[in-house]
Every structure is written in C-alpha cells, then in structure tokens.
Amino acid sequence: MTATTQRPAPPRWTGERRGAIGVVLLVAMVWSISGLDVTLDRLLGAPSDAWAILRQMIPPAFARVAARGAVGKVFESVYIAWIGTVIGAVLSLPLAFMAAHNVAPIWIRVPIRQLFNAIRAVPELILAVILIPITGLGPWAGTLAIGIHSIGTLGKWATESIESIDSGPIEAVESTGGRWVSSMRWAVFPQVMSTISSYWLFRFEINVRASAVLGMIGAGGVGSELVSHLVFRDFPAASAVLVLTVGVVLTIDTISASVRRRIITGSVGSDDSSRSSEALADLTGIKHK
Amino acid sequence: MTPTPGQSTRPERPRLRARTVGIAAALMAFSIFAAREVGFDPSTFWEVWSNPLWGKFWPIPWDWVFDSRNVLQPFVETLQIATISTILGCGLALPISFAMSSLTTPNRPTYLVSRAVMNVVRAVPDLFWAKLMVTAIGIGAFAGAWALTIFSLAVMVKLFSETVDGADPGPLEAARAAGGRHAPSLRTGILPTVFPDYVAHALYVFELNVRASVVLGLVGAGGIGRVLEAQRQFFRFDRVLGMLVIIFVVVWVIEQVSVSLRKRLI
Amino acid sequence: MIRLEDVSVTYPGGVEALRGIDLTIDDGEFVVVVGLSGAGKSTLLRVLNGLVPATSGSVVVDGTEVVGASAATLRQVRSRIGMIFQTFNLVNRTSVLNNVLMGRLSVVPAWRSTLGLWPAEDREAAMAALERVGIVDKAYVRASNLSGGQQQRVGIARALAQEPGLMLADEPVAALDPVTSRQVMGDLQKINRELGITTLVNLHFLDLAKEYGRRLIGLRDGKMIFDGDIADVDDDTFRDIYGRSITDEDLLAMGDSPTDGSEGG
C-alpha cells in the first residue's frame, strides 16, 4: 500500500523548547550558586580538604568509641525509633479511619486530613526543638517528636490505603444489618491491615535514621556522639560512629524489607492447612499442584 | 455422592500458630523494654499543654518577621540551596539509576557497584551528611548545598530506579537490534518513556529540599534554619513561631505548584 | 547469505529452545517460519542477530560469524539486519519520525544520537523510509496515536531506515486484525520483491503462511521438521509440525482462505 503522501512540515517548537529549558536550567544554576558564598579557591580547595579528612577517618577507632558507650547510644536510637513508630501507629490508625472518605462524613474527615497535613509539614527536628524546653533534653523528647510526626505520615498512608479498598465487603456487612463498627472490623480491617502494617515497618526504617539525627540536638541517640567527635575533629572516632550507624540501619532495613515482603504476600499468620496438605502428600505419594 | 451434614470431614479450625503468638509476645516485651529505656512518660502529654513556656511563643513580632534582612534573605538563600542541590543531585541520579537497573545497566560490575554504593549512601542519615559537610567545608550555604545534593541523589535514585525498572523494555530491544551502542540506545529507547516521571520526581525532590534546608540550618548549614537556630538559642520563641508560620505558608505554596505541575506531566 | 550449522540454544533455566538446526538461506529469499508457541521461532530469529546467544554451533551472516562475536562485531552485523516485533516496540511518547530515526543508530555517531542531534542525511533516510511504507504524513504524530497497523508500518520503516540486507519479522501481524494483517504482509512481500531484501517471517496463522510464503520452515520443539517450497505443503505436513489436527485457531479468517476444505477439529 505505498500511496504517495505529502511530507508534513516539522512542528516549530521542538528544538526551541529544548533550548529554552536548557537556558532556564543554566540561569537557575547560576542564580543559586551566586547565593552560596562560593569563591573559586573554596571550590577548588573543597576536594582536597574533603580528601584530607577522609584519610584521617581510616581506620575507624571502634575500640575507643565503644568504650565511650557509643554502642549503647546506637541501641538507644533504635528504641527511640521503635517507640516513636508505635506511638505514631497506635494514634494514627483510628484517626485514619476517621479521615477516609468511604468511611467518615465530610465534617469529620476534612479537619483530620488537615491535621495530618499540618503535622507532616513540621520536620521531626523542629518538633524536637519545640519539645525540648518542655520535656528536657534526652530520649523522650526525640521519641515524642518522632511519634507525633509519624502520626502525620502514617495517617496519610493509612487513609489512602483505606480509601482504595474494595467496597463489596462493606456493602455485604451493611446488607446483613451490621453496624458501622462491625463494618470496620470485618470488611475494612482485614483488607487494609497487611498494607498498613507494612507501612508501619517502612516508617520504622525511616525513623531509625531520624532518631540518629535527633541525637545531634540532644534528643537522645547516637547523633550526639557524632557531633562531639566532629567538633573535636576526632575523625577516626567519627567514622567509627558512622560505620556503626550505617551497619545498624542496613541491618534493620534488610530485616524489615523481608518481613514486609512476607506480610504483603500473605505468608505471615497463615493457618495450618497448607502444612497438613503437604504432610498428606508425603504420606500418600500423591503430589498435588 | 453428596455428603450429608455431619458425615463430611470438616477441616480443623486453624489454631493460632505458636510461632505467631511467640512473635507477638516478643514484640510486646521489646516495646516495654524500649519504652523504659527512652523514658516513656505519659504525663508529658498533658504537662505539655500547661507548661508556662508556651507563653513565650506569643505574640508573634510581625514587624521583626517581615524585616527582609531577618527572614526574607535567608529564605532566598534556602531556595538557592534547594535549587542547586536538586539540579546537581537529580542530574547525577539519572546515570546512576540507569546503572542500578538490570534493564539498563551496561555490565554486571557496574550494576553491583552502583547498587552497593547507593545502599550505603542511603543508610547514612541525611543530617549526618550535613554535619560532615559542615565540618569538612565550614559553616554556610556551600556546605548545605553539598549535603542536600547527596540527599537529593539518594531520594531521586530510589524513586527513579523504580520507574526505570518498570519501563517497557521493547523499544530498548529494538534499538539494540538496530545496532545501537549503549548510551544512544538508552537515550532513544528508554529515556522518552521515563522522562515525564523523572521531571515529576525532580519537582518532588525540590519540595523536599526546601523543607530539608530549614532543618539543615540547625546544624549550621545555612539558610533559614540558621536564623531559626539562632533565635531558638536566645529563647526568642515568638520569633521562632513567626518564622515557622512563614515557612509553612511558603512550603505549602510550593507544594501546590509542584502538585499541579506534576499532574500535567503524568 | 545466511548459514546455520548445528545451532543449539539452551536458555539459563534449562529450556532447550533450538536443537541442532542446519539452515541455509540465499539472498533475496522470502522465508516463512511456522510452529507452535515455544517451538523456537523467536529464538531462531534472535540467534541471527545475536540478541539470543547460541549455546553451540555456527551462525554466519554475510560472511561474519555471529556466535561468540565481540560487541562491536555484533553491532556491525545488526546494523545490516532490520527487525520487526509483534508488539511493535515503538517509543509511544515520541513522534513517528523519532522512532524511525532509531534505525540509524548504527550509522550516526554516538554523541549525536545521545543528544538527539540527528544529521540531515539521516533525517532524509528516515523520511524516505516512511514514504516507502506510505505514512510519511504522520511523521510528527505521537506514535501512540496511531492504529496498530500504522504502528507496525512505522516499525517496518524503522527497519528500512537501516538500509538492511536482511529483514527479520517476529510474528509481525499477531496483534493485528485480518485486513491489516494482509496489508502488512503485502508490504513485506513488496519490500522483498522490489528491494531484494532477504526476509524471514515468523507466522502463527497457517492460511497467511500459505498465502504469502514461498519457502516454508516448520519448527517443533526446537527441531526443524520441514524445509521446502510452500507448494509442497499439505495439511498432513501442518499436522506434523503442530503435532495435532488443524483447528480454526490456526487460521486467520475462517472460510476465507483458499484451502481445499479439510479444516479439521
């Protein structure tokens, strides 16, 4: 089917648009660099300064750091993250139900959603800064800061989860004459709990990093160790603290990721029937697919 | 033969596995232990409201807040830090994300090395990077920009490599079948498909950077956070609150613009 | 000229896709390959341009050995082989022209194609390819806005833009309706006759194979069961290849094809 057709004129703006975007980016870069008190010798000196420090960081001074109790501090960060996540999870769950449009009426859910947004807008560090004058320095301030901030994020994620469920089971409960609470317990809960609990674990992973950081302003955890070593320019010790922190974070990430995977694919909390059918197959020699 | 009631083998009611109960108990015990360690104190919840310190947050000195030297200029600095970090961090994230995806990686060693390096980079809490930069480079916006660049790189790589992993491999195969080399094949076969997501992610990273640079200032890395920290140390909580209000409004505006731009891209 | 000698392909999972294939194809031939899904048709095509590495044997295309070739040699071989895919493999978000330009990747310097700065002569070649398949008026249209048949024509244009000596079509019409399928097959036939490009087509539908093929190769379980003139093929041969009686599923359009009436099943 080779018909003779006309060659169309090329659209005018493709090449120009790309050029315009490039110019915008260039201007943005120049503008932003101009505000950074960057001078040429600073720019050139930065790599060698960084290299000098890097060299001092190896080997990390694990023994010295452990003697100072850094390991205990790392664990403290984990406890802070854990309790903070628990607080966030427990408080956000009922609120999330009240914020979902397929569950709650508009005059409840709009304020709660705004509450979530407001909380999420305040970083944990700022929260800790506000809380420290009231609770005093120490891990409790960090825990509260993480807990309160987590209410915002976990609440938003949980609400999205609840809103995306299949409405069939809800109708089924209503059709049997069940009340709202029963509907929640039997129709909504089972569908969303696996997703929501995997969000809780994901938030825990993030919170471990956050709690390490909160230590830097005295809200408990390993951050304070890092800061004091850096301030005294004790780089081997600082790198030891870093390696410890990274090690713990990676370990928790890995464990949490595999648990989350198992939760989502449903093998956690499964009943015994699959095991008994395996036993039956072994006994009779019949393999069932 | 249809089974009559009472004659068919009913399955055993599944009992709660011992393992599930054990895990739940262990988690509870751990939580109680951890709560003690952190000094769990429920009384704080209502002490918080009655603390006299709250008085210091009010009234907000608006004339101080709106004086451009105090708040506006540091905020401009914050925006500048966010901009350059986003551009540099997201720019670097493009080739690294391609290296990290089995679909688009040039060879196996690159794949493994890039994944390992990025895992470690992302395991370091963002503000640790900031403090490291400040120590190495000195206080100021320059350090903050470097710290946020690494932060942007980490977030962008996470978001974008997921996009690349999910992209249609068909056009890439076509490019290779036509005899294309690696980079041109990626550029013609994959990039047009993933580019809108890339830009959307970059806008989101910019948003995160504006919020993050507020916090960066607390460790001395420049921007509005530095003013915030200074005022906090002088216990001028009224000014702190005023600044937080302004920050909240600006971040909210940026978020709205970003969301609407991103909607147009996808 | 293409020559395969005792070519076998075993995939990493253990699947033996091709077993001991011996095949010679002369320049300018139009060959149709048929067989069940999983018989090895796709693998056979891909072993020719090295997209799938052969586990053993020798594949020589125009005097160059493909098995074990270096990346640079492979690219060179591929530049002379155009490939058309069942799912078209177009970049949906960009224009038809940009898709066809992908055919010039082996000719244009890497830095130019990476930056998207295609030279004028390559744009000209792409336009000429589009003219040959008759959809040059859609050059600047977004690829996803075209119909299936038009998208496959773009795929053909992309292959033509390479100025290839060999065309490989992997089930090019499987996703198209009967009328469009015949148009595309007609295009392929025309290209083979007018430009003398050796053409290898995988087909699933038997009546289409009979209508458009001259030489037929039948694969079953990775082995070549039949290799000969399409005129020598009868329904018994098809039964050998497919291992069962012909059903209506194997025919593109029921009752339309000029068979001798023995449609079983």
mmCIF file of C-alpha atoms in Angstrom, chain B:
data_model
loop_
_atom_site.group_PDB
_atom_site.id
_atom_site.type_symbol
_atom_site.label_atom_id
_atom_site.label_comp_id
_atom_site.label_asym_id
_atom_site.label_seq_id
_atom_site.Cartn_x
_atom_site.Cartn_y
_atom_site.Cartn_z
ATOM 1 C CA MET B 1 -22.219 -38.926 46.494
ATOM 2 C CA THR B 2 -23.340 -35.763 48.234
ATOM 3 C CA PRO B 3 -22.130 -35.602 51.821
ATOM 4 C CA THR B 4 -24.893 -35.377 54.411
ATOM 5 C CA PRO B 5 -24.424 -32.969 57.331
ATOM 6 C CA GLY B 6 -22.209 -34.465 59.988
ATOM 7 C CA GLN B 7 -20.673 -37.040 57.701
ATOM 8 C CA SER B 8 -18.152 -34.991 55.678
ATOM 9 C CA THR B 9 -14.769 -34.338 57.169
ATOM 10 C CA ARG B 10 -14.825 -30.835 58.462
ATOM 11 C CA PRO B 11 -11.404 -29.203 58.475
ATOM 12 C CA GLU B 12 -9.885 -28.460 61.823
ATOM 13 C CA ARG B 13 -10.362 -24.913 62.921
ATOM 14 C CA PRO B 14 -6.987 -23.292 62.294
ATOM 15 C CA ARG B 15 -5.385 -22.540 65.583
ATOM 16 C CA LEU B 16 -3.165 -19.605 66.108
ATOM 17 C CA ARG B 17 0.293 -20.868 65.319
ATOM 18 C CA ALA B 18 2.641 -20.979 68.220
ATOM 19 C CA ARG B 19 5.092 -19.002 66.201
ATOM 20 C CA THR B 20 2.721 -16.073 65.661
ATOM 21 C CA VAL B 21 1.937 -15.881 69.352
ATOM 22 C CA GLY B 22 5.626 -16.054 70.177
ATOM 23 C CA ILE B 23 6.471 -13.213 67.797
ATOM 24 C CA ALA B 24 3.692 -11.028 69.189
ATOM 25 C CA ALA B 25 4.838 -11.647 72.741
ATOM 26 C CA ALA B 26 8.437 -10.867 71.867
ATOM 27 C CA LEU B 27 7.435 -7.614 70.210
ATOM 28 C CA MET B 28 5.404 -6.612 73.250
ATOM 29 C CA ALA B 29 8.273 -7.384 75.595
ATOM 30 C CA PHE B 30 10.677 -5.445 73.409
ATOM 31 C CA SER B 31 8.333 -2.494 73.317
ATOM 32 C CA ILE B 32 8.026 -2.384 77.074
ATOM 33 C CA PHE B 33 11.795 -2.623 77.455
ATOM 34 C CA ALA B 34 12.411 0.071 74.873
ATOM 35 C CA ALA B 35 9.790 2.307 76.409
ATOM 36 C CA ARG B 36 11.583 2.177 79.730
ATOM 37 C CA GLU B 37 14.899 2.929 78.041
ATOM 38 C CA VAL B 38 13.634 6.066 76.385
ATOM 39 C CA GLY B 39 11.931 7.307 79.475
ATOM 40 C CA PHE B 40 8.362 6.857 78.378
ATOM 41 C CA ASP B 41 6.384 9.356 80.349
ATOM 42 C CA PRO B 42 2.694 9.670 79.523
ATOM 43 C CA SER B 43 2.336 12.548 81.922
ATOM 44 C CA THR B 44 4.167 14.616 79.357
ATOM 45 C CA PHE B 45 1.107 14.505 77.181
ATOM 46 C CA TRP B 46 -0.843 16.760 79.459
ATOM 47 C CA GLU B 47 2.110 18.530 81.020
ATOM 48 C CA VAL B 48 2.853 19.798 77.546
ATOM 49 C CA TRP B 49 -0.266 21.922 77.464
ATOM 50 C CA SER B 50 0.110 23.502 80.843
ATOM 51 C CA ASN B 51 3.767 24.426 80.539
ATOM 52 C CA PRO B 52 4.298 28.146 81.113
ATOM 53 C CA LEU B 53 6.885 28.190 78.339
ATOM 54 C CA TRP B 54 4.048 28.378 75.844
ATOM 55 C CA GLY B 55 3.609 31.996 76.776
ATOM 56 C CA LYS B 56 6.932 32.799 75.236
ATOM 57 C CA PHE B 57 5.666 31.803 71.798
ATOM 58 C CA TRP B 58 3.173 34.686 71.723
ATOM 59 C CA PRO B 59 2.610 37.330 70.474
ATOM 60 C CA ILE B 60 4.353 36.962 67.135
ATOM 61 C CA PRO B 61 6.509 40.001 66.365
ATOM 62 C CA TRP B 62 5.401 40.506 62.795
ATOM 63 C CA ASP B 63 7.481 43.618 62.225
ATOM 64 C CA TRP B 64 10.620 41.663 63.001
ATOM 65 C CA VAL B 65 9.490 38.759 60.847
ATOM 66 C CA PHE B 66 8.774 40.881 57.831
ATOM 67 C CA ASP B 67 12.002 42.799 58.054
ATOM 68 C CA SER B 68 13.688 41.487 54.949
ATOM 69 C CA ARG B 69 17.102 41.059 56.485
ATOM 70 C CA ASN B 70 15.817 38.701 59.134
ATOM 71 C CA VAL B 71 13.678 36.267 57.249
ATOM 72 C CA LEU B 72 13.381 37.053 53.564
ATOM 73 C CA GLN B 73 17.037 36.952 52.626
ATOM 74 C CA PRO B 74 17.811 33.745 54.486
ATOM 75 C CA PHE B 75 14.803 32.250 52.791
ATOM 76 C CA VAL B 76 16.138 33.224 49.399
ATOM 77 C CA GLU B 77 19.346 31.515 50.403
ATOM 78 C CA THR B 78 17.309 28.433 51.319
ATOM 79 C CA LEU B 79 15.714 28.437 47.883
ATOM 80 C CA GLN B 80 19.069 28.770 46.227
ATOM 81 C CA ILE B 81 20.443 25.845 48.180
ATOM 82 C CA ALA B 82 17.394 23.783 47.263
ATOM 83 C CA THR B 83 17.676 24.670 43.570
ATOM 84 C CA ILE B 84 21.321 23.830 43.056
ATOM 85 C CA SER B 85 21.048 20.658 45.128
ATOM 86 C CA THR B 86 18.087 19.475 43.128
ATOM 87 C CA ILE B 87 19.779 20.161 39.804
ATOM 88 C CA LEU B 88 23.071 18.531 40.745
ATOM 89 C CA GLY B 89 21.604 15.657 42.732
ATOM 90 C CA CYS B 90 18.939 14.755 40.198
ATOM 91 C CA GLY B 91 21.384 15.199 37.350
ATOM 92 C CA LEU B 92 23.748 12.667 38.880
ATOM 93 C CA ALA B 93 20.839 10.393 39.731
ATOM 94 C CA LEU B 94 19.989 9.860 36.070
ATOM 95 C CA PRO B 95 23.038 7.844 35.008
ATOM 96 C CA ILE B 96 23.291 6.176 38.414
ATOM 97 C CA SER B 97 19.695 4.989 38.253
ATOM 98 C CA PHE B 98 20.341 3.554 34.818
ATOM 99 C CA ALA B 99 23.413 1.781 36.165
ATOM 100 C CA MET B 100 21.378 0.348 39.014
ATOM 101 C CA SER B 101 18.633 -1.213 36.942
ATOM 102 C CA SER B 102 19.125 -4.638 35.426
ATOM 103 C CA LEU B 103 17.221 -3.424 32.374
ATOM 104 C CA THR B 104 19.581 -0.594 31.501
ATOM 105 C CA THR B 105 22.892 -1.376 33.137
ATOM 106 C CA PRO B 106 25.884 -1.600 30.784
ATOM 107 C CA ASN B 107 27.501 -4.543 32.561
ATOM 108 C CA ARG B 108 27.329 -6.584 35.729
ATOM 109 C CA PRO B 109 30.166 -4.971 37.715
ATOM 110 C CA THR B 110 28.661 -1.519 37.193
ATOM 111 C CA TYR B 111 25.317 -2.858 38.355
ATOM 112 C CA LEU B 112 26.684 -4.375 41.547
ATOM 113 C CA VAL B 113 28.954 -1.487 42.461
ATOM 114 C CA SER B 114 26.332 1.187 41.906
ATOM 115 C CA ARG B 115 23.768 -0.692 43.980
ATOM 116 C CA ALA B 116 26.207 -1.281 46.823
ATOM 117 C CA VAL B 117 27.375 2.330 46.901
ATOM 118 C CA MET B 118 23.846 3.703 46.835
ATOM 119 C CA ASN B 119 22.738 1.373 49.626
ATOM 120 C CA VAL B 120 25.457 2.739 51.860
ATOM 121 C CA VAL B 121 24.797 6.351 50.874
ATOM 122 C CA ARG B 122 21.123 5.953 51.697
ATOM 123 C CA ALA B 123 21.872 4.290 55.002
ATOM 124 C CA VAL B 124 23.615 7.427 56.277
ATOM 125 C CA PRO B 125 21.026 9.753 57.832
ATOM 126 C CA ASP B 126 20.764 12.942 55.791
ATOM 127 C CA LEU B 127 21.773 15.298 58.534
ATOM 128 C CA PHE B 128 24.853 13.268 59.270
ATOM 129 C CA TRP B 129 25.910 14.174 55.755
ATOM 130 C CA ALA B 130 25.170 17.797 56.546
ATOM 131 C CA LYS B 131 27.271 17.755 59.682
ATOM 132 C CA LEU B 132 30.097 16.044 57.821
ATOM 133 C CA MET B 133 29.981 18.674 55.119
ATOM 134 C CA VAL B 134 29.927 21.488 57.621
ATOM 135 C CA THR B 135 32.923 20.020 59.366
ATOM 136 C CA ALA B 136 34.817 19.487 56.168
ATOM 137 C CA ILE B 137 33.890 22.659 54.340
ATOM 138 C CA GLY B 138 32.894 25.042 57.060
ATOM 139 C CA ILE B 139 29.650 26.603 58.096
ATOM 140 C CA GLY B 140 27.443 28.130 55.497
ATOM 141 C CA ALA B 141 25.318 27.611 52.458
ATOM 142 C CA PHE B 142 28.094 25.969 50.472
ATOM 143 C CA ALA B 143 28.193 23.037 52.886
ATOM 144 C CA GLY B 144 24.432 22.878 52.960
ATOM 145 C CA ALA B 145 24.310 22.647 49.187
ATOM 146 C CA TRP B 146 26.690 19.706 49.153
ATOM 147 C CA ALA B 147 24.757 17.932 51.877
ATOM 148 C CA LEU B 148 21.445 18.410 50.122
ATOM 149 C CA THR B 149 22.944 17.302 46.812
ATOM 150 C CA ILE B 150 23.749 13.961 48.369
ATOM 151 C CA PHE B 151 20.293 13.862 49.930
ATOM 152 C CA SER B 152 18.671 14.640 46.555
ATOM 153 C CA LEU B 153 20.781 11.994 44.886
ATOM 154 C CA ALA B 154 19.664 9.379 47.415
ATOM 155 C CA VAL B 155 15.956 10.156 47.176
ATOM 156 C CA MET B 156 15.948 10.578 43.407
ATOM 157 C CA VAL B 157 17.802 7.333 42.814
ATOM 158 C CA LYS B 158 15.285 5.478 44.930
ATOM 159 C CA LEU B 159 12.295 6.942 43.095
ATOM 160 C CA PHE B 160 13.701 6.926 39.593
ATOM 161 C CA SER B 161 15.248 3.462 39.594
ATOM 162 C CA GLU B 162 11.822 2.087 40.427
ATOM 163 C CA THR B 163 10.475 3.904 37.388
ATOM 164 C CA VAL B 164 13.217 2.543 35.161
ATOM 165 C CA ASP B 165 12.690 -0.994 36.422
ATOM 166 C CA GLY B 166 9.048 -0.772 35.428
ATOM 167 C CA ALA B 167 9.634 0.672 31.959
ATOM 168 C CA ASP B 168 8.728 -1.131 28.730
ATOM 169 C CA PRO B 169 11.849 -2.943 27.541
ATOM 170 C CA GLY B 170 10.560 -3.315 23.974
ATOM 171 C CA PRO B 171 11.939 -0.139 22.349
ATOM 172 C CA LEU B 172 15.290 -0.775 24.035
ATOM 173 C CA GLU B 173 15.459 -4.183 22.380
ATOM 174 C CA ALA B 174 14.604 -2.550 19.072
ATOM 175 C CA ALA B 175 17.413 -0.034 19.489
ATOM 176 C CA ARG B 176 19.918 -2.773 20.256
ATOM 177 C CA ALA B 177 18.630 -4.845 17.335
ATOM 178 C CA ALA B 178 19.341 -1.897 15.059
ATOM 179 C CA GLY B 179 22.944 -1.933 16.162
ATOM 180 C CA GLY B 180 22.907 0.969 18.600
ATOM 181 C CA ARG B 181 25.562 1.428 21.262
ATOM 182 C CA HIS B 182 24.629 1.552 24.932
ATOM 183 C CA ALA B 183 24.104 5.251 25.588
ATOM 184 C CA PRO B 184 22.290 6.054 22.340
ATOM 185 C CA SER B 185 20.055 3.003 22.831
ATOM 186 C CA LEU B 186 19.074 4.234 26.293
ATOM 187 C CA ARG B 187 18.563 7.760 25.029
ATOM 188 C CA THR B 188 16.251 6.768 22.169
ATOM 189 C CA GLY B 189 14.690 3.627 23.608
ATOM 190 C CA ILE B 190 14.060 4.301 27.296
ATOM 191 C CA LEU B 191 14.514 7.977 28.077
ATOM 192 C CA PRO B 192 11.463 9.372 26.269
ATOM 193 C CA THR B 193 9.269 6.887 28.127
ATOM 194 C CA VAL B 194 10.606 7.649 31.615
ATOM 195 C CA PHE B 195 11.335 11.338 31.234
ATOM 196 C CA PRO B 196 7.980 12.715 32.456
ATOM 197 C CA ASP B 197 8.315 10.643 35.625
ATOM 198 C CA TYR B 198 11.859 11.922 36.008
ATOM 199 C CA VAL B 199 10.748 15.522 35.925
ATOM 200 C CA ALA B 200 7.876 14.822 38.309
ATOM 201 C CA HIS B 201 10.235 13.167 40.764
ATOM 202 C CA ALA B 202 12.661 16.080 40.459
ATOM 203 C CA LEU B 203 9.931 18.551 41.355
ATOM 204 C CA TYR B 204 9.068 16.451 44.378
ATOM 205 C CA VAL B 205 12.747 16.381 45.390
ATOM 206 C CA PHE B 206 12.871 20.168 45.119
ATOM 207 C CA GLU B 207 9.941 20.363 47.531
ATOM 208 C CA LEU B 208 11.684 18.039 49.951
ATOM 209 C CA ASN B 209 14.852 20.093 49.667
ATOM 210 C CA VAL B 210 13.105 23.322 50.611
ATOM 211 C CA ARG B 211 11.739 21.646 53.710
ATOM 212 C CA ALA B 212 15.043 19.970 54.475
ATOM 213 C CA SER B 213 17.110 23.117 54.222
ATOM 214 C CA VAL B 214 15.044 24.560 57.034
ATOM 215 C CA VAL B 215 16.314 21.776 59.173
ATOM 216 C CA LEU B 216 19.814 21.955 57.758
ATOM 217 C CA GLY B 217 20.275 25.339 59.268
ATOM 218 C CA LEU B 218 20.088 23.766 62.693
ATOM 219 C CA VAL B 219 23.460 22.213 62.102
ATOM 220 C CA GLY B 220 24.845 25.401 60.685
ATOM 221 C CA ALA B 221 24.467 24.664 57.024
ATOM 222 C CA GLY B 222 22.891 27.910 56.043
ATOM 223 C CA GLY B 223 19.521 29.157 55.013
ATOM 224 C CA ILE B 224 16.508 29.954 57.101
ATOM 225 C CA GLY B 225 17.346 27.204 59.552
ATOM 226 C CA ARG B 226 20.369 29.082 60.785
ATOM 227 C CA VAL B 227 18.275 32.044 61.777
ATOM 228 C CA LEU B 228 15.798 29.662 63.371
ATOM 229 C CA GLU B 229 18.508 28.036 65.456
ATOM 230 C CA ALA B 230 19.995 31.364 66.467
ATOM 231 C CA GLN B 231 16.654 32.679 67.679
ATOM 232 C CA ARG B 232 15.957 29.445 69.492
ATOM 233 C CA GLN B 233 19.206 29.677 71.376
ATOM 234 C CA PHE B 234 18.241 33.159 72.518
ATOM 235 C CA PHE B 235 14.900 31.744 73.650
ATOM 236 C CA ARG B 236 13.060 34.107 71.321
ATOM 237 C CA PHE B 237 10.342 31.541 70.703
ATOM 238 C CA ASP B 238 7.948 34.209 69.472
ATOM 239 C CA ARG B 239 10.243 34.909 66.548
ATOM 240 C CA VAL B 240 10.695 31.173 66.026
ATOM 241 C CA LEU B 241 6.959 30.719 65.756
ATOM 242 C CA GLY B 242 6.653 33.611 63.343
ATOM 243 C CA MET B 243 9.298 32.143 61.119
ATOM 244 C CA LEU B 244 7.671 28.732 61.256
ATOM 245 C CA VAL B 245 4.396 30.240 60.099
ATOM 246 C CA ILE B 246 6.069 31.900 57.125
ATOM 247 C CA ILE B 247 7.945 28.701 56.300
ATOM 248 C CA PHE B 248 4.759 26.701 56.497
ATOM 249 C CA VAL B 249 2.980 29.034 54.088
ATOM 250 C CA VAL B 250 5.810 29.094 51.544
ATOM 251 C CA VAL B 251 6.239 25.312 51.644
ATOM 252 C CA TRP B 252 2.522 24.890 51.175
ATOM 253 C CA VAL B 253 2.543 27.184 48.123
ATOM 254 C CA ILE B 254 5.475 25.348 46.588
ATOM 255 C CA GLU B 255 3.721 22.056 47.229
ATOM 256 C CA GLN B 256 0.560 23.199 45.452
ATOM 257 C CA VAL B 257 2.505 24.424 42.437
ATOM 258 C CA SER B 258 4.533 21.244 42.376
ATOM 259 C CA VAL B 259 1.476 19.007 42.582
ATOM 260 C CA SER B 260 -0.278 20.763 39.731
ATOM 261 C CA LEU B 261 2.861 20.716 37.556
ATOM 262 C CA ARG B 262 3.323 17.041 38.255
ATOM 263 C CA LYS B 263 -0.266 16.277 37.327
ATOM 264 C CA ARG B 264 0.326 17.807 33.925
ATOM 265 C CA LEU B 265 3.321 15.609 33.335
ATOM 266 C CA ILE B 266 1.823 12.231 34.039
#
